[in-house]
mmCIF file with all atom_site columns, C-alpha atoms in Angstrom:
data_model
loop_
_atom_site.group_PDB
_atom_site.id
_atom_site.type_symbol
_atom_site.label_atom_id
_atom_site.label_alt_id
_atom_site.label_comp_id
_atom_site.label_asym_id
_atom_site.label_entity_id
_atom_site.label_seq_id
_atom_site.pdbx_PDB_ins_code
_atom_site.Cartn_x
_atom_site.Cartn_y
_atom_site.Cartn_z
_atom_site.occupancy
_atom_site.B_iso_or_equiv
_atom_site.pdbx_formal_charge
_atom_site.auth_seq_id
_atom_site.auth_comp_id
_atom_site.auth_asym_id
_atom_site.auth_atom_id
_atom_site.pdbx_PDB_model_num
ATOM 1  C CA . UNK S 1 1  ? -11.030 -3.391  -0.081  1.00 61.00 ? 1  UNK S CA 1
ATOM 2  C CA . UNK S 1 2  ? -7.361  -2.743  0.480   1.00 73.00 ? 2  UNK S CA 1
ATOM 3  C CA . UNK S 1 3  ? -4.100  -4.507  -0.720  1.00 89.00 ? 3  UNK S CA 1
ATOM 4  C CA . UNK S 1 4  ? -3.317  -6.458  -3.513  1.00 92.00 ? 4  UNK S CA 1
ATOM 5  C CA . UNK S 1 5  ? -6.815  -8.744  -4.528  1.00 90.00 ? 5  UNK S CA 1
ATOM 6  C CA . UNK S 1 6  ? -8.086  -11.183 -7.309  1.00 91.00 ? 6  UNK S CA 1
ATOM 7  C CA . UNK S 1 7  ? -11.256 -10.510 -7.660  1.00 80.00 ? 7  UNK S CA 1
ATOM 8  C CA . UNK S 1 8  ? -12.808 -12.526 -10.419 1.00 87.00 ? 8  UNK S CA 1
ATOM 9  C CA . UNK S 1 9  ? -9.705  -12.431 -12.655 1.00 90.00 ? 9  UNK S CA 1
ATOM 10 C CA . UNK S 1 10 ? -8.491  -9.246  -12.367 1.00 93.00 ? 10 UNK S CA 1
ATOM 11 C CA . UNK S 1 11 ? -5.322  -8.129  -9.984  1.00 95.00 ? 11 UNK S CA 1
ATOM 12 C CA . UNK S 1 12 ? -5.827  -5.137  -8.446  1.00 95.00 ? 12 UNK S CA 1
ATOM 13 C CA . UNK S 1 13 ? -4.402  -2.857  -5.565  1.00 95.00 ? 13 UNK S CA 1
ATOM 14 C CA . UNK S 1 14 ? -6.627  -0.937  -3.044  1.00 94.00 ? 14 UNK S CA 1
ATOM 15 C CA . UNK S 1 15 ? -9.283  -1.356  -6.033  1.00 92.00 ? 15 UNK S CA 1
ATOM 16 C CA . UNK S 1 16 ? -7.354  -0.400  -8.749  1.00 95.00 ? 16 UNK S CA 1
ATOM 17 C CA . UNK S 1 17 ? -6.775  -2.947  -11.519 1.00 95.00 ? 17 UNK S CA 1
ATOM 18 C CA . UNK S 1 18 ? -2.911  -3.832  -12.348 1.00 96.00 ? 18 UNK S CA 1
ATOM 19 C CA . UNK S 1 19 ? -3.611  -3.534  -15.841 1.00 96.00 ? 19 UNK S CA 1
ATOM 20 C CA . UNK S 1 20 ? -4.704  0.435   -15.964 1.00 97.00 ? 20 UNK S CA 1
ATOM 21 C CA . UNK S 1 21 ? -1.679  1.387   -13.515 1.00 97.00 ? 21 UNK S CA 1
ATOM 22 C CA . UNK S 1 22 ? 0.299   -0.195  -15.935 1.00 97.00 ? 22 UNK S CA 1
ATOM 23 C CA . UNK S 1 23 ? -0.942  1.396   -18.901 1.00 97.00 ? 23 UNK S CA 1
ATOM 24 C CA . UNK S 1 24 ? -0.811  4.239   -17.737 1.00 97.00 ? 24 UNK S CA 1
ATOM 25 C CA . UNK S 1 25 ? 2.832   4.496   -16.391 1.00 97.00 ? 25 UNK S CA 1
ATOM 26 C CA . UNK S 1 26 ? 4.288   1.645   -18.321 1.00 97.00 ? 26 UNK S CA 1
ATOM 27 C CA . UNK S 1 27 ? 6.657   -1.041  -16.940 1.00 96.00 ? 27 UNK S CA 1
ATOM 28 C CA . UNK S 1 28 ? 9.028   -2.089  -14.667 1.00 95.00 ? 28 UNK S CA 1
ATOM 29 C CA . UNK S 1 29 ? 7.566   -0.651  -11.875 1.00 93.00 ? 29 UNK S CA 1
ATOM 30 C CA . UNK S 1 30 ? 6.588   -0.809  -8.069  1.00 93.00 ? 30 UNK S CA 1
ATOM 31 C CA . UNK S 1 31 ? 3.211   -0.764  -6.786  1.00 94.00 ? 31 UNK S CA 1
ATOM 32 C CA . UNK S 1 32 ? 2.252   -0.267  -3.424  1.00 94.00 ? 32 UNK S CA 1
ATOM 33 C CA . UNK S 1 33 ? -0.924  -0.348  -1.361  1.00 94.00 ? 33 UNK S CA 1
ATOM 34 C CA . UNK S 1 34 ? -1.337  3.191   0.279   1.00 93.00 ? 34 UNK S CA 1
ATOM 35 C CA . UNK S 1 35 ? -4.266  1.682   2.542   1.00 93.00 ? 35 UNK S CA 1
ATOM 36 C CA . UNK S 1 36 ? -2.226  -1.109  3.668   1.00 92.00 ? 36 UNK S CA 1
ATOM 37 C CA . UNK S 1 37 ? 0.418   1.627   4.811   1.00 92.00 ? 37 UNK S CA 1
ATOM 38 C CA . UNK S 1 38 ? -1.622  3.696   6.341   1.00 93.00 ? 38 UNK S CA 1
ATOM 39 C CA . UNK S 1 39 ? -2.932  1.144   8.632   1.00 93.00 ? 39 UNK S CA 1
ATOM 40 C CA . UNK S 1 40 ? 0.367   -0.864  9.193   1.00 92.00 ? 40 UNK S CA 1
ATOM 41 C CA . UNK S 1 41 ? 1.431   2.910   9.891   1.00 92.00 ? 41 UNK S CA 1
ATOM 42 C CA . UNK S 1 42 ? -1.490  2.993   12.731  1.00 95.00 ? 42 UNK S CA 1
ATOM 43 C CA . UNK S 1 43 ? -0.673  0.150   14.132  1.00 96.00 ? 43 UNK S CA 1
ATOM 44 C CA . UNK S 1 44 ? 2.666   0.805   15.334  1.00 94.00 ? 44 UNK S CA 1
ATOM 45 C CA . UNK S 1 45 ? 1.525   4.243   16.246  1.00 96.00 ? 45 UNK S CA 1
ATOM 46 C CA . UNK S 1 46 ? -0.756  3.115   18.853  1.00 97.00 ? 46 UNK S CA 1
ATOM 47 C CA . UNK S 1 47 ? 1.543   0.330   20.102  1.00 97.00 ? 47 UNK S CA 1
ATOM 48 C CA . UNK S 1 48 ? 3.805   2.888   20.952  1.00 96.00 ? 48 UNK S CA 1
ATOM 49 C CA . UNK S 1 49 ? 0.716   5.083   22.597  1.00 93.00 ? 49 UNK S CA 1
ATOM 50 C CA . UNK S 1 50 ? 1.632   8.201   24.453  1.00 93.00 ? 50 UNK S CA 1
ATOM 51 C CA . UNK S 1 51 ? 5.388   7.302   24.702  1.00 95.00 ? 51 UNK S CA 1
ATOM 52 C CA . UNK S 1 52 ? 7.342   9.596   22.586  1.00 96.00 ? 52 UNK S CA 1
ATOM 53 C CA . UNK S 1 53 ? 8.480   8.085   19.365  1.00 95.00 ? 53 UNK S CA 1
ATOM 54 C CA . UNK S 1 54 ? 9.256   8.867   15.793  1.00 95.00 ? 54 UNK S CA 1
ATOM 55 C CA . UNK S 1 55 ? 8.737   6.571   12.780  1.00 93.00 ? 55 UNK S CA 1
ATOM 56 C CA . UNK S 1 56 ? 10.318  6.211   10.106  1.00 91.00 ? 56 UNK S CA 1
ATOM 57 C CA . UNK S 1 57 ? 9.085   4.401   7.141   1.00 84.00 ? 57 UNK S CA 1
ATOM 58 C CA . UNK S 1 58 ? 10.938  3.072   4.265   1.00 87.00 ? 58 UNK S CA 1
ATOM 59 C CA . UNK S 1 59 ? 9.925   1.822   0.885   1.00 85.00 ? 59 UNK S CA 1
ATOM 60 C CA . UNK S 1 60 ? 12.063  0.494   -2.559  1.00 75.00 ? 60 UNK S CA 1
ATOM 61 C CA . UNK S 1 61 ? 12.215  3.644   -5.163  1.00 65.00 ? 61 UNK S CA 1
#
């Protein structure tokens, strides 16, 4: 499963529980869903099919 999920009660990201990213690099931080970017990623790619294109994507550091 990708994304941000509650599964029982348990946050997690692309499988990952909240709690053990944040143990083990501490707070604040961000978390993002590499899945979720990959395949938003896709998407656009194929919209744009064999016309040339670049893309460029940006995320909060």
């Amino acid at each position: 499963m990708t994304g941000f999920h509650r599964p029982q009660a348990t946050l997690t990201c692309d499988g990952v529980p909240l709690e053990a990213i944040v143990s083990a690099e501490g707070t604040p931080l961000y978390v993002y869903s590499a899945a979720t970017i990959v395949e938003r990623y896709r998407a656009i790619d194929d919209a744009f099919g064999a016309y040339p294109h670049s893309l460029h994507y940006a995320l909060k550091a």
